[in-house]
mmCIF file of C-alpha atoms in Angstrom:
data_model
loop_
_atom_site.group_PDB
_atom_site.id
_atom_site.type_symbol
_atom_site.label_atom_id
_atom_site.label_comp_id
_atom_site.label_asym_id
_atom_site.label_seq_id
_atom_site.Cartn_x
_atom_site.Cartn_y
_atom_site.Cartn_z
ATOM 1 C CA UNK A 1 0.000 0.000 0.000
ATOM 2 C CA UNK A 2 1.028 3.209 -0.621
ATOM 3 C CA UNK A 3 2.288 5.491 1.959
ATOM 4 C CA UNK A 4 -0.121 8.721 2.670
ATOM 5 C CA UNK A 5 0.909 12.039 3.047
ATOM 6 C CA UNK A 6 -0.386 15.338 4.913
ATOM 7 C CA UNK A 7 -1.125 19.269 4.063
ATOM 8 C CA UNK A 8 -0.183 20.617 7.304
ATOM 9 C CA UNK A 9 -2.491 24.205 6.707
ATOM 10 C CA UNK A 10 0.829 26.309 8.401
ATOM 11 C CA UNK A 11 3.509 24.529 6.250
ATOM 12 C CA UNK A 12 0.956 25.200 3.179
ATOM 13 C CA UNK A 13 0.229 28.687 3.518
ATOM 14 C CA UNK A 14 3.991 29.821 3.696
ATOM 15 C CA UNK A 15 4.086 30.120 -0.340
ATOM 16 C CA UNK A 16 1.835 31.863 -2.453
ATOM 17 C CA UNK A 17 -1.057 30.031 -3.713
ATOM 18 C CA UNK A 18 -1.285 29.266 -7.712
ATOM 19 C CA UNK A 19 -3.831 31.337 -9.084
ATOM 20 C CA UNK A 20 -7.141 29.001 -10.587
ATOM 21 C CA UNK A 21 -5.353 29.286 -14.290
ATOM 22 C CA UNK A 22 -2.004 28.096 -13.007
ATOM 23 C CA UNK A 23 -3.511 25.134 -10.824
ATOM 24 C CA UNK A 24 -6.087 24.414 -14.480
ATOM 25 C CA UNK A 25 -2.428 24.223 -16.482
ATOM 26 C CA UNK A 26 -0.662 21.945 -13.685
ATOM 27 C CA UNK A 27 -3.553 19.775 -14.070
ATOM 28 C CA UNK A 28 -3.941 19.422 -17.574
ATOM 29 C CA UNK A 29 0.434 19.100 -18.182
ATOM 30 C CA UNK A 30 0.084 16.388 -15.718
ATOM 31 C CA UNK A 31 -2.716 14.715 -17.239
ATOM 32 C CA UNK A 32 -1.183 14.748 -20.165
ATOM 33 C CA UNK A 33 2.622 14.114 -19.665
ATOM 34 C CA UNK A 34 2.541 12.441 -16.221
ATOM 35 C CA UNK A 35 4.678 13.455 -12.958
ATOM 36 C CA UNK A 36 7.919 14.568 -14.329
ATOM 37 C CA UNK A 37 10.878 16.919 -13.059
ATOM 38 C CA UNK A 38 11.409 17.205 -8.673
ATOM 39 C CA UNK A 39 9.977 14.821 -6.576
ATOM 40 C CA UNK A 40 7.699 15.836 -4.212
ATOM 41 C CA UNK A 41 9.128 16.827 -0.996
ATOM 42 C CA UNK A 42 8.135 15.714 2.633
ATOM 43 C CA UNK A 43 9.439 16.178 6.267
ATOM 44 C CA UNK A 44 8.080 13.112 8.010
ATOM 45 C CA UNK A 45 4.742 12.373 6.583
ATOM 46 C CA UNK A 46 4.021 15.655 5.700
ATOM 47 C CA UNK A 47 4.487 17.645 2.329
ATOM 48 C CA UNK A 48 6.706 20.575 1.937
ATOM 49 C CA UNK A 49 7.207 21.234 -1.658
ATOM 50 C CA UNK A 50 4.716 19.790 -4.482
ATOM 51 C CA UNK A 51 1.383 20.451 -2.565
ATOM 52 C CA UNK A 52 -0.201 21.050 -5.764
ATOM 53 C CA UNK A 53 1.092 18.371 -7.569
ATOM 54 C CA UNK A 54 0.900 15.896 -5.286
ATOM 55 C CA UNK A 55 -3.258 16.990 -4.962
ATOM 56 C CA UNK A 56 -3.843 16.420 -8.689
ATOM 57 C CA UNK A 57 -1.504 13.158 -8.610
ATOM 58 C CA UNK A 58 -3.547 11.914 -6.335
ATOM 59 C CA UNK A 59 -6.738 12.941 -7.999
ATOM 60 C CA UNK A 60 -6.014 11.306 -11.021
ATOM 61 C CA UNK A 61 -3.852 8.729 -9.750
ATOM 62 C CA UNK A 62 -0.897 9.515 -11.682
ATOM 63 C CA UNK A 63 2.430 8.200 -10.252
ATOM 64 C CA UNK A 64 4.756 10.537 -8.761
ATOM 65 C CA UNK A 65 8.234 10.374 -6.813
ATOM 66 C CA UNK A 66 8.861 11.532 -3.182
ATOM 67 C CA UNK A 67 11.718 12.753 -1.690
ATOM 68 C CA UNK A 68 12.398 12.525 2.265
ATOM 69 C CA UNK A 69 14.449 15.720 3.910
ATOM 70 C CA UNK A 70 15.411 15.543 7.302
ATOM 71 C CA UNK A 71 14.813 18.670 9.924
ATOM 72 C CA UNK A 72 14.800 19.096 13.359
ATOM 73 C CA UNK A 73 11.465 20.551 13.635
ATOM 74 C CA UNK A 74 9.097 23.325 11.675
ATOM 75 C CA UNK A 75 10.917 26.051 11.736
ATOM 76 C CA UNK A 76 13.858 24.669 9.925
ATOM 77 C CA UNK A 77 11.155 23.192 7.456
ATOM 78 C CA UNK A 78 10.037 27.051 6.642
ATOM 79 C CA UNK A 79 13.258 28.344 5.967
ATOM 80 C CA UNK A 80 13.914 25.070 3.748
ATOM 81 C CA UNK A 81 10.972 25.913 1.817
ATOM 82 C CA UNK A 82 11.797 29.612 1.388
ATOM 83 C CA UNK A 83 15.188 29.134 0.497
ATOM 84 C CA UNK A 84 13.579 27.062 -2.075
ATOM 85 C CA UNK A 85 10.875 29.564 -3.116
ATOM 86 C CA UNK A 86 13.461 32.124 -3.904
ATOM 87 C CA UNK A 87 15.703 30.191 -5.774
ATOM 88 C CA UNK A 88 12.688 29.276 -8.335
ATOM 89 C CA UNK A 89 11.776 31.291 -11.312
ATOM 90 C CA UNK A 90 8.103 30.980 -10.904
ATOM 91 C CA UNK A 91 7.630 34.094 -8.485
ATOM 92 C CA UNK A 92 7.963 37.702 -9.350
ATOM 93 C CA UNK A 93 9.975 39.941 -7.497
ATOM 94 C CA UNK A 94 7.253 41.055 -5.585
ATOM 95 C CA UNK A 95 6.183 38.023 -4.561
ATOM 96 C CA UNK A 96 10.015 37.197 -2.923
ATOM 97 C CA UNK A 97 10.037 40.485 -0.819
ATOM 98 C CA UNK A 98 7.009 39.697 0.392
ATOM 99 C CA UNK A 99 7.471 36.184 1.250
ATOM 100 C CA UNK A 100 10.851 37.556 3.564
ATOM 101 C CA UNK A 101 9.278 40.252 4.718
ATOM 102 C CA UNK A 102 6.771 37.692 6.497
ATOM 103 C CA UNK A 103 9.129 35.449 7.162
ATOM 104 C CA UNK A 104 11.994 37.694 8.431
ATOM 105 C CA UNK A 105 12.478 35.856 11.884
ATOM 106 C CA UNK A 106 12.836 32.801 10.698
ATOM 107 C CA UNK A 107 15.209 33.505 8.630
#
């Protein structure tokens, strides 16, 4: 059986959501190529990177890879996903100064 994973709503809300038309286009590219490029991420049992994909994999059941990181507790799980937020080239400018400006102590 395959092993089940977990939104945790705090861990989730810590990037921007994808607008309707960007969660319509992950859905259809995955329906029609499959899972492909990074793994979903998870601390534990729960997600940290691939919410999105993981929801529609699961939907559809489309087979997808996981990858396990290892933290010492949530905090060190934010500033993972951050760091990881602003290295991508999905987000505007705007949407990086904003997600360390709310973040700020953590990091």
């Amino acid at each position: 059986m395959e092993k089940e994973y977990r939104i945790d709503p705090e861990l989730q809300k810590v990037m921007p959501e994808l607008t309707t038309e960007e969660k319509e286009e992950l859905e259809k590219s995955l329906l029609k190529d499959g899972f492909k490029g990074a793994p979903i991420i998870v601390w534990e049992d729960i997600i940290i990177d691939g919410h999105n994909r993981y929801f529609f994999c699961k939907k559809h059941n489309i087979p997808f890879d996981i990858q396990e990181l290892k933290f010492t507790d949530k905090n060190e799980v934010i500033q993972w996903m951050i760091r990881a937020q602003l290295g991508r080239r999905n987000m505007i400018d705007a949407q990086k100064i904003a997600l360390v400006k709310k973040f700020r102590p953590e990091l």
